[in-house]
Amino acid sequence: MEQLQLGPRQCWYGYLEKGCLIRAGQGVCRLRNLSAETDGMAYFACIRPDQPHLVFRSGWMMLEPDGAQRCQLTMRYPCAFWLRWSPLVWLRGRLQQFRLRWRLKQHRI
């Protein structure tokens, strides 16, 4: 079983398989499943240091400490940067635009 442990003020973005165990180093971590959002099912989890979280659905995930201002990634961008510019968020936006155009075409007489 794969395990992922976050350090203090550390963010993580990547693909997690079903059955992966996530532990928070210090404080509370938020887990956001970006793949589930593209399917229209938003999934968030709050992970505490004393309560590890088992991933039950594979997908692209974002892990961030609660209230962190900066990530400890290579480029040290704020966590929100990854949420705004992830490929899945971009794809979701394009799909929503396409559906809106399709609905408008359907209702024309």
GROMACS .gro file of C-alpha atoms in nm:
model
  109
    1MET     CA    1   0.000   0.000   0.000
    2GLU     CA    2   0.138   0.338  -0.100
    3GLN     CA    3   0.166   0.604   0.171
    4LEU     CA    4   0.196   0.981   0.144
    5GLN     CA    5   0.289   1.202   0.439
    6LEU     CA    6   0.280   1.580   0.422
    7GLY     CA    7   0.517   1.797   0.620
    8PRO     CA    8   0.413   2.125   0.782
    9ARG     CA    9   0.297   2.386   0.527
   10GLN     CA   10   0.359   2.143   0.240
   11CYS     CA   11   0.125   2.116  -0.060
   12TRP     CA   12   0.107   1.824  -0.300
   13TYR     CA   13  -0.053   1.784  -0.643
   14GLY     CA   14  -0.057   1.461  -0.841
   15TYR     CA   15  -0.229   1.135  -0.922
   16LEU     CA   16  -0.324   0.903  -0.635
   17GLU     CA   17  -0.437   0.544  -0.674
   18LYS     CA   18  -0.726   0.388  -0.486
   19GLY     CA   19  -0.601   0.244  -0.155
   20CYS     CA   20  -0.328   0.506  -0.094
   21LEU     CA   21  -0.294   0.615   0.270
   22ILE     CA   22  -0.248   0.987   0.341
   23ARG     CA   23  -0.113   1.127   0.668
   24ALA     CA   24  -0.090   1.490   0.778
   25GLY     CA   25   0.242   1.584   0.939
   26GLN     CA   26   0.118   1.870   1.159
   27GLY     CA   27  -0.215   2.044   1.172
   28VAL     CA   28  -0.506   1.974   0.940
   29CYS     CA   29  -0.478   1.902   0.565
   30ARG     CA   30  -0.746   1.944   0.301
   31LEU     CA   31  -0.778   1.687   0.024
   32ARG     CA   32  -0.948   1.793  -0.298
   33ASN     CA   33  -1.021   1.535  -0.569
   34LEU     CA   34  -0.998   1.728  -0.896
   35SER     CA   35  -1.095   1.425  -1.107
   36ALA     CA   36  -1.423   1.393  -0.917
   37GLU     CA   37  -1.495   1.761  -0.986
   38THR     CA   38  -1.480   1.704  -1.361
   39ASP     CA   39  -1.748   1.436  -1.312
   40GLY     CA   40  -1.962   1.686  -1.121
   41MET     CA   41  -1.905   1.525  -0.779
   42ALA     CA   42  -1.696   1.758  -0.564
   43TYR     CA   43  -1.500   1.564  -0.305
   44PHE     CA   44  -1.322   1.720  -0.009
   45ALA     CA   45  -1.173   1.554   0.297
   46CYS     CA   46  -1.023   1.697   0.611
   47ILE     CA   47  -0.719   1.496   0.726
   48ARG     CA   48  -0.597   1.527   1.085
   49PRO     CA   49  -0.256   1.403   1.208
   50ASP     CA   50  -0.414   1.137   1.430
   51GLN     CA   51  -0.658   1.017   1.159
   52PRO     CA   52  -0.497   0.893   0.833
   53HIS     CA   53  -0.718   0.899   0.523
   54LEU     CA   54  -0.757   0.608   0.281
   55VAL     CA   55  -0.822   0.712  -0.082
   56PHE     CA   56  -1.127   0.525  -0.213
   57ARG     CA   57  -1.125   0.665  -0.569
   58SER     CA   58  -0.822   0.713  -0.795
   59GLY     CA   59  -0.767   1.051  -0.955
   60TRP     CA   60  -0.581   1.381  -0.962
   61MET     CA   61  -0.566   1.520  -0.610
   62MET     CA   62  -0.461   1.842  -0.441
   63LEU     CA   63  -0.346   1.830  -0.079
   64GLU     CA   64  -0.287   2.151   0.112
   65PRO     CA   65  -0.242   2.246   0.475
   66ASP     CA   66  -0.524   2.446   0.626
   67GLY     CA   67  -0.451   2.817   0.598
   68ALA     CA   68  -0.113   2.780   0.422
   69GLN     CA   69   0.007   3.087   0.234
   70ARG     CA   70   0.280   2.919   0.031
   71CYS     CA   71   0.357   2.569  -0.094
   72GLN     CA   72   0.685   2.389  -0.051
   73LEU     CA   73   0.699   2.292  -0.417
   74THR     CA   74   0.985   2.365  -0.653
   75MET     CA   75   0.844   2.696  -0.773
   76ARG     CA   76   0.692   2.796  -0.435
   77TYR     CA   77   0.362   2.923  -0.576
   78PRO     CA   78   0.057   2.969  -0.353
   79CYS     CA   79  -0.165   2.661  -0.339
   80ALA     CA   80  -0.439   2.844  -0.526
   81PHE     CA   81  -0.213   2.861  -0.833
   82TRP     CA   82  -0.237   2.484  -0.882
   83LEU     CA   83  -0.614   2.488  -0.837
   84ARG     CA   84  -0.665   2.759  -1.098
   85TRP     CA   85  -0.429   2.619  -1.360
   86SER     CA   86  -0.453   2.243  -1.332
   87PRO     CA   87  -0.535   2.064  -1.660
   88LEU     CA   88  -0.852   1.918  -1.511
   89VAL     CA   89  -0.987   2.258  -1.405
   90TRP     CA   90  -0.916   2.390  -1.756
   91LEU     CA   91  -1.090   2.089  -1.913
   92ARG     CA   92  -1.390   2.127  -1.683
   93GLY     CA   93  -1.425   2.491  -1.790
   94ARG     CA   94  -1.412   2.401  -2.159
   95LEU     CA   95  -1.673   2.126  -2.111
   96GLN     CA   96  -1.905   2.365  -1.930
   97GLN     CA   97  -1.873   2.618  -2.213
   98PHE     CA   98  -1.946   2.349  -2.471
   99ARG     CA   99  -2.255   2.226  -2.279
  100LEU     CA  100  -2.387   2.581  -2.251
  101ARG     CA  101  -2.349   2.639  -2.626
  102TRP     CA  102  -2.513   2.303  -2.698
  103ARG     CA  103  -2.810   2.386  -2.473
  104LEU     CA  104  -2.853   2.725  -2.640
  105LYS     CA  105  -2.856   2.560  -2.984
  106GLN     CA  106  -3.117   2.307  -2.867
  107HIS     CA  107  -3.360   2.579  -2.756
  108ARG     CA  108  -3.346   2.783  -3.076
  109ILE     CA  109  -3.656   2.766  -3.292
   0.00000   0.00000   0.00000
